[in-house]
Every structure is written in structure tokens, then in C-alpha cells.
mmCIF file of C-alpha atoms in Angstrom:
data_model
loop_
_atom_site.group_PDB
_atom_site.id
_atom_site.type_symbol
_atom_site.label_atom_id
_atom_site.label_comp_id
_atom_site.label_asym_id
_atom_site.label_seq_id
_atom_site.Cartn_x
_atom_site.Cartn_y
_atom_site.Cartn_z
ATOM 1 C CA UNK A 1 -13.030 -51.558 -16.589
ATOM 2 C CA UNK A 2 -16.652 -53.040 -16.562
ATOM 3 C CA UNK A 3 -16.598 -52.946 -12.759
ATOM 4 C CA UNK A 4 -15.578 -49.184 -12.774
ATOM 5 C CA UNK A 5 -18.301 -48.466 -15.110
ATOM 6 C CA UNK A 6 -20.772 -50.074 -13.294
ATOM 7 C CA UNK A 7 -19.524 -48.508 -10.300
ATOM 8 C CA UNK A 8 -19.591 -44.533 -11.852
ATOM 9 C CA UNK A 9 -23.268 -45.383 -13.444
ATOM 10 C CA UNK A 10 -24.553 -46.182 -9.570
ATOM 11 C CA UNK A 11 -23.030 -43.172 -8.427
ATOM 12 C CA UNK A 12 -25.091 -41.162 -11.330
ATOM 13 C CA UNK A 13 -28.287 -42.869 -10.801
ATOM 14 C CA UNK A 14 -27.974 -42.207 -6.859
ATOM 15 C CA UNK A 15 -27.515 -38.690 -7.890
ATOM 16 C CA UNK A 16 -30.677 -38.481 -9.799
ATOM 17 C CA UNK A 17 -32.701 -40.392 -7.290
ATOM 18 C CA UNK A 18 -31.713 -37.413 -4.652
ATOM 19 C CA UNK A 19 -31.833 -34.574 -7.014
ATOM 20 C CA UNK A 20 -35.319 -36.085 -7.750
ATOM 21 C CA UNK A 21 -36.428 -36.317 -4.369
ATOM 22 C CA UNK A 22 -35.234 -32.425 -3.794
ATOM 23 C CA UNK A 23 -37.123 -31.426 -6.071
ATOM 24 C CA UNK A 24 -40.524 -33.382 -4.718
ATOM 25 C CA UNK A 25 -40.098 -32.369 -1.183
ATOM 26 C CA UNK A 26 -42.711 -29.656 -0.146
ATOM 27 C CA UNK A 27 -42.035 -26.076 -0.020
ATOM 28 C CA UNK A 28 -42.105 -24.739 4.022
ATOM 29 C CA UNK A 29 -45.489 -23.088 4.836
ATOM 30 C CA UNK A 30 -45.176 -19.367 5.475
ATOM 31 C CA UNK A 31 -45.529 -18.505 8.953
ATOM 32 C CA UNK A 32 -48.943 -16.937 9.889
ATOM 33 C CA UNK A 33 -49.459 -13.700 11.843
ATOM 34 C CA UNK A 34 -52.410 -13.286 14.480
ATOM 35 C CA UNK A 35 -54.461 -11.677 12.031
ATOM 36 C CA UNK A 36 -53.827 -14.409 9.538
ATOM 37 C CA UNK A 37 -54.517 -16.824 12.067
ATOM 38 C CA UNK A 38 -57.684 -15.613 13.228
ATOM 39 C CA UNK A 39 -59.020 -15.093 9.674
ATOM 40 C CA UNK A 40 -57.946 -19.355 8.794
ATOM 41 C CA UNK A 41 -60.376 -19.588 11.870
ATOM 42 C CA UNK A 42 -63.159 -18.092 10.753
ATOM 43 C CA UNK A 43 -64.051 -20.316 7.947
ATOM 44 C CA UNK A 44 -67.653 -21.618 8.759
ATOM 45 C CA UNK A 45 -68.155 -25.510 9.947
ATOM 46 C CA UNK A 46 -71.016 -27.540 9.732
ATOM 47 C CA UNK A 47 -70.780 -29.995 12.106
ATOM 48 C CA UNK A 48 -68.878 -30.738 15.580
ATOM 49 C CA UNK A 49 -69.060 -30.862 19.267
ATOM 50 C CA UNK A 50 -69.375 -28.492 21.232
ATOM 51 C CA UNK A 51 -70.068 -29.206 25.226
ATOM 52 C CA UNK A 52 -71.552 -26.259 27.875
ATOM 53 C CA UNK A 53 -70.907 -26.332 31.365
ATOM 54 C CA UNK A 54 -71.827 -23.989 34.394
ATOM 55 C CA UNK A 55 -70.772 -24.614 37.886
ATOM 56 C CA UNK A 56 -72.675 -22.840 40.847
ATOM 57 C CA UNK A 57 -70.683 -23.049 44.462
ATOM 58 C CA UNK A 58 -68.925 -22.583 47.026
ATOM 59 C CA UNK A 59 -65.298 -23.780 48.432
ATOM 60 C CA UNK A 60 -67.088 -26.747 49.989
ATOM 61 C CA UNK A 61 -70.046 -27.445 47.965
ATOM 62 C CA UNK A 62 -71.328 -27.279 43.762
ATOM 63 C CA UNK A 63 -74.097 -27.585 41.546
ATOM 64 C CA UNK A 64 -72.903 -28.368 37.943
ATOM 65 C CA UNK A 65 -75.008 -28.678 35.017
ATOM 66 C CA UNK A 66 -73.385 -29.735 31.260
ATOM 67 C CA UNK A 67 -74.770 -30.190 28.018
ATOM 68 C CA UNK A 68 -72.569 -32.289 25.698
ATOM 69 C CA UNK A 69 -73.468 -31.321 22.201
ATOM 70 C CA UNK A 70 -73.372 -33.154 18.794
ATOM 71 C CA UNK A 71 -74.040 -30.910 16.283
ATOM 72 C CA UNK A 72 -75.072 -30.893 12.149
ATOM 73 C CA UNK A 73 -76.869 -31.801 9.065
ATOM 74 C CA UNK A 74 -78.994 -29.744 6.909
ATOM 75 C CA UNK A 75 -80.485 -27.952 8.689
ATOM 76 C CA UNK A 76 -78.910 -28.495 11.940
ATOM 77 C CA UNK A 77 -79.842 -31.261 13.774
ATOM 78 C CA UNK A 78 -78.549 -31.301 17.742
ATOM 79 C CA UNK A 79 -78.123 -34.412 19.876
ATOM 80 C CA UNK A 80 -77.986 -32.913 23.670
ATOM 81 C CA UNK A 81 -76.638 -34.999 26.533
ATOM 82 C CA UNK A 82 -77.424 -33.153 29.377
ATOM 83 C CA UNK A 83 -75.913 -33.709 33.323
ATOM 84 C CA UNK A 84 -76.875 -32.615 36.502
ATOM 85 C CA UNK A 85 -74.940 -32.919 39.602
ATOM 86 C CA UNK A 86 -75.878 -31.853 42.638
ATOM 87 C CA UNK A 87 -75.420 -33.215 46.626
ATOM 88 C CA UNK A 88 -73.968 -36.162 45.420
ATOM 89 C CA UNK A 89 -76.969 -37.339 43.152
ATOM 90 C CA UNK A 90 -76.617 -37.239 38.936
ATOM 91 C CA UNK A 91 -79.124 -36.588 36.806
ATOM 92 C CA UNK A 92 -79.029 -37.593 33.079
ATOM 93 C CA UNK A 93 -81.186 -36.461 30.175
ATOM 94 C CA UNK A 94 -80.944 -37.398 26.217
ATOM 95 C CA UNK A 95 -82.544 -35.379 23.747
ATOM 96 C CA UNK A 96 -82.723 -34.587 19.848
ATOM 97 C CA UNK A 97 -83.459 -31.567 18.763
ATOM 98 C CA UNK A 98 -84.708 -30.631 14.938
ATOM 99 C CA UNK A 99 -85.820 -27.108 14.213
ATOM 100 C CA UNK A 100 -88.504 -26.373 17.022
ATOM 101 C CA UNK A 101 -89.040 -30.147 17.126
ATOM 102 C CA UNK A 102 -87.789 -31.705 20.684
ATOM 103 C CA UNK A 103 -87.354 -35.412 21.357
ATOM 104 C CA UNK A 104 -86.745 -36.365 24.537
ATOM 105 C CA UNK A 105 -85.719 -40.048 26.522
ATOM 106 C CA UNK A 106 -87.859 -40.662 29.436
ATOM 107 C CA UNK A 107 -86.605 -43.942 30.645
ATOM 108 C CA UNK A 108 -85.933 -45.364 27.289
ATOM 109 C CA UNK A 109 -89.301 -44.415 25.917
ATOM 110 C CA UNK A 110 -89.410 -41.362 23.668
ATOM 111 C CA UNK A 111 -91.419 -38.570 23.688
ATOM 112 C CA UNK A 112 -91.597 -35.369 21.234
ATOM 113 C CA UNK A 113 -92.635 -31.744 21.984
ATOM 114 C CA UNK A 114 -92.173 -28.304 21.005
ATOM 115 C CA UNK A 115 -88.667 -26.910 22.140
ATOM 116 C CA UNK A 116 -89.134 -23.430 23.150
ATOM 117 C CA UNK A 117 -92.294 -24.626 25.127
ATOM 118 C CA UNK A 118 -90.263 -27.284 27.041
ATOM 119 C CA UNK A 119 -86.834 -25.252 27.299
ATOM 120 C CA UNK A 120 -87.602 -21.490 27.209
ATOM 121 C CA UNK A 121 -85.237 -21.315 24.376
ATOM 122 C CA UNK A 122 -85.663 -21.458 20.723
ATOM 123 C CA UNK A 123 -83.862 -23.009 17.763
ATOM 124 C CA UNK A 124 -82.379 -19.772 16.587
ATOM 125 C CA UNK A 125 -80.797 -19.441 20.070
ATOM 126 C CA UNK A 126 -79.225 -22.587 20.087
ATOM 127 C CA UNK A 127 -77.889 -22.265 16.191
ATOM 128 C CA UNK A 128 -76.378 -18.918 17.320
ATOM 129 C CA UNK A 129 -74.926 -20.396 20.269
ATOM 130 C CA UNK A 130 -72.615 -22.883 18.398
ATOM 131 C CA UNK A 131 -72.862 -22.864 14.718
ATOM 132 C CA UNK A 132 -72.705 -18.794 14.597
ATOM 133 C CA UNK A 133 -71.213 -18.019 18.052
ATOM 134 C CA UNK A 134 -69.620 -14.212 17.604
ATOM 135 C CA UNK A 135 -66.325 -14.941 19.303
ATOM 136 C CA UNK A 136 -65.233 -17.399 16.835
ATOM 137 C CA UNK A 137 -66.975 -15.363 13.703
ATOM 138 C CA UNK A 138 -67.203 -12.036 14.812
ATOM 139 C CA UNK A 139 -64.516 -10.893 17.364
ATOM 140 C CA UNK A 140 -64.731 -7.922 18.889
ATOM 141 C CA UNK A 141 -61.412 -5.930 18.699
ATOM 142 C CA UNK A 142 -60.727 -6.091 22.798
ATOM 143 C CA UNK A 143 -60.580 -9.957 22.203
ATOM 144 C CA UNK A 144 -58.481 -9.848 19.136
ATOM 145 C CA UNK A 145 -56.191 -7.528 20.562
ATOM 146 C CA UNK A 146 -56.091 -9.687 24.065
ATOM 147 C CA UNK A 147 -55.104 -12.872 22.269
ATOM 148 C CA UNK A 148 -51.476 -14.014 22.308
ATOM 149 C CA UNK A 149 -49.896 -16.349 19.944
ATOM 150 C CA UNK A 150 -47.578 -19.258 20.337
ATOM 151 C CA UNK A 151 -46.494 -21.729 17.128
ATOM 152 C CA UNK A 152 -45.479 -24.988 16.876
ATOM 153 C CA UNK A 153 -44.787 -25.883 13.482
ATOM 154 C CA UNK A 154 -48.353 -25.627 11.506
ATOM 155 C CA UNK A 155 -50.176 -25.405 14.510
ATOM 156 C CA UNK A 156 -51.373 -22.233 16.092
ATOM 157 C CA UNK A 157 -52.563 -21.884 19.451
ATOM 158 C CA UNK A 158 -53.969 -17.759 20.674
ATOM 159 C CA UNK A 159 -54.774 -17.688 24.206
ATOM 160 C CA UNK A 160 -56.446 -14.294 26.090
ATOM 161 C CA UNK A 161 -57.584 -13.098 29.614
ATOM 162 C CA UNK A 162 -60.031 -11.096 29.462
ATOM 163 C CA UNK A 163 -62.093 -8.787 32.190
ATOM 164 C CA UNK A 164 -64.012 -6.380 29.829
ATOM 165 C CA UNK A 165 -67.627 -6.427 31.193
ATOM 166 C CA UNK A 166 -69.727 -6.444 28.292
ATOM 167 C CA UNK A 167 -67.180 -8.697 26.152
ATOM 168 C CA UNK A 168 -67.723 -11.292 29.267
ATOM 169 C CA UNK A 169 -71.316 -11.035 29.285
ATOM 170 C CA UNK A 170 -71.742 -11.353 25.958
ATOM 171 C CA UNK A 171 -69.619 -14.304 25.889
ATOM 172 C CA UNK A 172 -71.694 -15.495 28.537
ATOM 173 C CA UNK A 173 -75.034 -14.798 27.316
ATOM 174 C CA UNK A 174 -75.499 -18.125 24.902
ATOM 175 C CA UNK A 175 -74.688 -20.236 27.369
ATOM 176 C CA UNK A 176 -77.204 -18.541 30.014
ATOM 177 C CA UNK A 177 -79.701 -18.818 27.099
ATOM 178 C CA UNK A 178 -79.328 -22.362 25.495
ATOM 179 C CA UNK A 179 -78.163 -24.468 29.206
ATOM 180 C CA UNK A 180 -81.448 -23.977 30.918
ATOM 181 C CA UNK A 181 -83.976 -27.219 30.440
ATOM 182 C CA UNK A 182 -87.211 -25.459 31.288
ATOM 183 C CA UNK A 183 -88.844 -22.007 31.813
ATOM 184 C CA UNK A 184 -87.944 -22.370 35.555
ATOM 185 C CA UNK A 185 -84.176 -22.909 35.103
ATOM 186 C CA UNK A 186 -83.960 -19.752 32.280
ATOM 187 C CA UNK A 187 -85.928 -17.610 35.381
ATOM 188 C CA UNK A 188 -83.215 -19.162 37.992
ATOM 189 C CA UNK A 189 -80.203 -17.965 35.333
ATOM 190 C CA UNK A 190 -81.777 -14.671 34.872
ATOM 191 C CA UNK A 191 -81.632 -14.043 39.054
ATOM 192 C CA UNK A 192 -78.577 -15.287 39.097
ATOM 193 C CA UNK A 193 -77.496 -12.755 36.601
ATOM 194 C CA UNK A 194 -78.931 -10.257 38.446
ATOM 195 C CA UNK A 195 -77.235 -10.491 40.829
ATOM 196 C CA UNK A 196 -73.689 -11.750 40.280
ATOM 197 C CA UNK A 197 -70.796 -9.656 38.966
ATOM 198 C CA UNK A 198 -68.422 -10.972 36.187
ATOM 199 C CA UNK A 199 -64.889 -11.040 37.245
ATOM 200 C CA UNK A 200 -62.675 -12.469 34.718
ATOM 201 C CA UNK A 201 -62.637 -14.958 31.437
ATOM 202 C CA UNK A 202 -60.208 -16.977 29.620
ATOM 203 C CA UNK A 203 -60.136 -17.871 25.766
ATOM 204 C CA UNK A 204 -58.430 -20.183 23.867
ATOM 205 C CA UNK A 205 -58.570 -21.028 20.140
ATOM 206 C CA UNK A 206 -56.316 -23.709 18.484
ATOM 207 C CA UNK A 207 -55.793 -23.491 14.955
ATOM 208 C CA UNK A 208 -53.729 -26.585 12.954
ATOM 209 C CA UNK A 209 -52.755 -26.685 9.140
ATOM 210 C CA UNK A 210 -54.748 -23.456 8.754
ATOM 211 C CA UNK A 211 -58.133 -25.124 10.271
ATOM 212 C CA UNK A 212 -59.764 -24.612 13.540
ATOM 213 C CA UNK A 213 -59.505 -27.394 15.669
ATOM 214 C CA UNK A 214 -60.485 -26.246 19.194
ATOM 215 C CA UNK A 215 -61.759 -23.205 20.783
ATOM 216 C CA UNK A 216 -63.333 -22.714 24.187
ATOM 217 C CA UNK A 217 -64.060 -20.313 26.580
ATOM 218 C CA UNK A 218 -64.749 -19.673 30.698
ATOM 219 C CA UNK A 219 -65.866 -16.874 32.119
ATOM 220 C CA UNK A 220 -66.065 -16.756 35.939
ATOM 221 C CA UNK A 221 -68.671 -15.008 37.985
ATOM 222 C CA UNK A 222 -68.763 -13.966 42.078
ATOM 223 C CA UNK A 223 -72.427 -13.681 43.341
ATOM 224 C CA UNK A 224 -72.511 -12.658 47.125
ATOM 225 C CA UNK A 225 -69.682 -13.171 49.464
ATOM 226 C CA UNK A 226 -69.347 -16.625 49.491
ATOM 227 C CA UNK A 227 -70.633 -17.942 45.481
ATOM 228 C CA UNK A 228 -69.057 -18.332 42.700
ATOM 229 C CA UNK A 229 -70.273 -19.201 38.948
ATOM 230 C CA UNK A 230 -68.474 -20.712 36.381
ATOM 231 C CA UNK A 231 -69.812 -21.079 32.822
ATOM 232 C CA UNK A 232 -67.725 -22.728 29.807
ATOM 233 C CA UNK A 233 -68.297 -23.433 26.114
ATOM 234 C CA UNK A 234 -65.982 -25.896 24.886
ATOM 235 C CA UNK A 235 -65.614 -27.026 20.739
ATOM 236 C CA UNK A 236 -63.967 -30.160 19.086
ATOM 237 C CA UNK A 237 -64.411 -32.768 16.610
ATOM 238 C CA UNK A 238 -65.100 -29.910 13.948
ATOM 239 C CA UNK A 239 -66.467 -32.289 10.678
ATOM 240 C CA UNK A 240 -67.629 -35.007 12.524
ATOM 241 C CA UNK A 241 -71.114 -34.953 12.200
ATOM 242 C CA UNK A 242 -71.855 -33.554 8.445
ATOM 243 C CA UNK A 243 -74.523 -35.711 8.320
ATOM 244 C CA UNK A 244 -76.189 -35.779 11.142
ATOM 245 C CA UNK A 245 -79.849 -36.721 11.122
ATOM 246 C CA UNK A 246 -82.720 -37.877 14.171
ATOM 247 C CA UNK A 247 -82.826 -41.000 14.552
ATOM 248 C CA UNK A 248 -86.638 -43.448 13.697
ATOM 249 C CA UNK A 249 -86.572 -44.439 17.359
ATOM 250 C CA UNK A 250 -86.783 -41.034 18.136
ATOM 251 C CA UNK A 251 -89.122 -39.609 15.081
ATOM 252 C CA UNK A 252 -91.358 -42.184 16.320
ATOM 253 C CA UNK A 253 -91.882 -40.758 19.364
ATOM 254 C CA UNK A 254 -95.057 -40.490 21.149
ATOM 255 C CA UNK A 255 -96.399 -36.929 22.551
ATOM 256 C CA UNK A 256 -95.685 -35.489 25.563
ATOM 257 C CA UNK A 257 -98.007 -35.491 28.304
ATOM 258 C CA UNK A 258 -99.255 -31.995 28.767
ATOM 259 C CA UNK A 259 -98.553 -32.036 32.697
ATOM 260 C CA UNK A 260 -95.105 -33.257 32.241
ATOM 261 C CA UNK A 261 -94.099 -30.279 29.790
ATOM 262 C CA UNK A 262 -91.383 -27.844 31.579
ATOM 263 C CA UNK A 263 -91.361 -29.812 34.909
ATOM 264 C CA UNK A 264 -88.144 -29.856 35.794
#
């Protein structure tokens, strides 16, 4: 009789222990729609990565410049790798950048100058760029209406093709803007421009347990007969660099020489 009764008060405590855990499971998250979706992404960041790309070429041959982008801090701070390949030869370039302060790496020694008179850009260009870029914040209704939607579970992913002319160049524009590394190069992008015709883009946003964890976009260019120009904006790591601050080696940097300012 004591065995039976042990047996029966096993049975009622197993019960309990998997009514309990019933109860303590999670209720399923409601499925999104696209305009859900794009809302979740369009809660501001303050820090990630975002890396810039344009290739210039043809079938055979290609120039391609990329600026991989830390970005964050209060204000923003931006820590620019920069890459330039071209016949076979790479060129590499480091710099900080705080306000309209620039800090650049010549050969491990480091220098500091005033970014818009080194770049041809300004600070405001480069926080609208990334940190406010209007595809992610402020979609225009051809690219919210392009964008298709597949779900996995909690994560989102909205995809669109897009060959709108004045969405695509003003996609295109930050990059044109923020990419160049001197007066020279912005003058080069603005021919360029001139005389190239935008043929297509592609956009792709990736949002997981109602965050944004990736978005990037490509829009692709034909100058001439025979080029072809390929510029890309590509985010990640959203949250990584909250705190993100220049460096001493760099705030101690020494001034740039006058005759070395915008040569490049």
C-alpha cells in the first residue's frame, strides 16, 4: 500500500512539474507585416559599422576604392579604414575623424587636420551618410512598396530591385559625397556622375527579434560603352561601438604639413 502511494504521489508531482512548465513557456510572437517590419527598423542606433565601396571598370580591368567604417560615441566619433586597389597595387589609409577634426596615419606617425579641407566633405555629410541615412529612416514610398518580405521565425529579411532614377541617385549620393579622400577625388566623382547613367539597384534590410541587424545597398551605374560603376553601402555590428572615442596616440598628433594637405 506504501509503494502504491508513493507511486500515485510521483505521478501528481510530475503533473505539477509539467503543468508548471506550461504555464512558464513564452507566448509565440505575433507575426509582423512589412509595415510593421519597416517601422521595428527605424529605431535610431548609435553605433555600428558600416563599410562603402565603389568599383570603376571594365570586363577585364577595375579600380575599387572602400572605406570600412567604425562608427559612435557622443558625438560621433568615426574610425575610417580606407582601400585602394588599382593595377594590381593596394593602397591603405587609417584615419579618425571627430567633428571637423581629422587624424590621419602617415606611416605610423600621426598627423591632424581639418576634414573638409583634406576630404572635400564635411562632418554633417558623413553623419548623414550613416547615422541618418534616409533609406533606413526615411523611405520613400517607391522603396517601401518595392521591398518583399520573407520570415524565418523572428527574423525578417525585405529585399527590393529598384530602377527609379532619382530614388538611385539619391541612394547614391552619400556615398559619392563621403568616399572621396581629397578635393580631387570629389571633382573625379562629380565627372563621373556626369556622365554615367544609373541602371539598376538592389536593397536589402534584415531585421531579427524586432531589431535591425543588417541593411545594405548597390546601385550600379554604365558610363560609356564599355564602363561600369558600382557603389555599395553596407551596415552591421549595430551597438558595437557605443562608446567610441579617438584614441591619445592619435589626439597627440602633430600638424599636417601644409603641402601635403589634399594630395592625393
Amino acid at each position: 500500500m506504501k509503494f502504491k502511494k508513493l507511486i500515485v504521489g510521483i505521478t501528481v508531482l510530475a503533473a505539477l512539474v509539467v503543468t508548471g512548465c506550461s504555464k512558464q513557456q513564452k507566448k509565440a510572437q505575433p507575426i509582423l507585416t512589412k509595415t510593421q517590419v519597416i517601422n521595428k527598423s527605424q529605431k535610431s542606433f548609435k553605433s555600428g559599422q558600416v563599410k562603402q565601396s565603389l568599383t570603376l571598370g571594365t570586363d577585364t580591368s577595375a579600380q575599387v576604392i572602400t572605406a570600412d567604417t567604425g562608427f559612435g560615441g557622443t558625438p560621433t566619433v568615426f574610425h575610417i579604414n580606407y582601400q585602394t586597389q588599382n593595377k594590381g597595387k593596394t593602397q591603405n589609409a587609417e584615419e579618425w575623424v571627430n567633428m571637423n577634426n581629422l587624424y590621419l596615419n602617415g606611416q605610423n606617425t600621426w598627423y591632424r587636420t581639418k576634414l573638409d579641407d583634406f576630404s572635400g566633405h564635411s562632418y554633417a555629410d558623413m553623419v548623414d551618410a550613416t547615422v541618418n541615412n534616409k533609406l533606413i529612416f526615411n523611405p520613400s514610398t517607391t522603396l517601401t512598396n518595392a521591398y518583399k518580405m520573407k520570415r524565418n521565425k523572428n527574423t525578417y529579411t525585405l529585399t527590393a530591385n529598384i530602377s527609379n532614377q532619382s530614388l538611385m541617385k539619391k541612394a547614391a549620393d552619400p556615398i559619392w559625397t563621403t568616399t572621396g579622400q581629397s578635393p580631387q577625388q570629389e571633382k573625379a566623382f562629380q565627372r563621373i556622375q556626369k556622365y554615367g547613367k544609373y541602371k539598376n539597384m538592389t536593397v536589402k534590410m534584415v531585421v531579427k527579434n524586432k531589431k535591425l541587424t543588417n541593411f545594405q545597398y548597390f546601385v550600379n551605374m554604365k558610363i560609356g560603352n564599355s564602363m561600369k560603376l558600382r557603389l555599395g553601402q553596407v551596415y552591421s555590428n549595430f551597438g558595437s561601438h557605443d562608446f567610441l572615442k579617438v584614441p591619445e596616440t592619435a589626439l597627440n598628433a602633430k600638424p599636417l604639413p601644409k603641402n601635403n594637405k589634399s594630395k592625393k
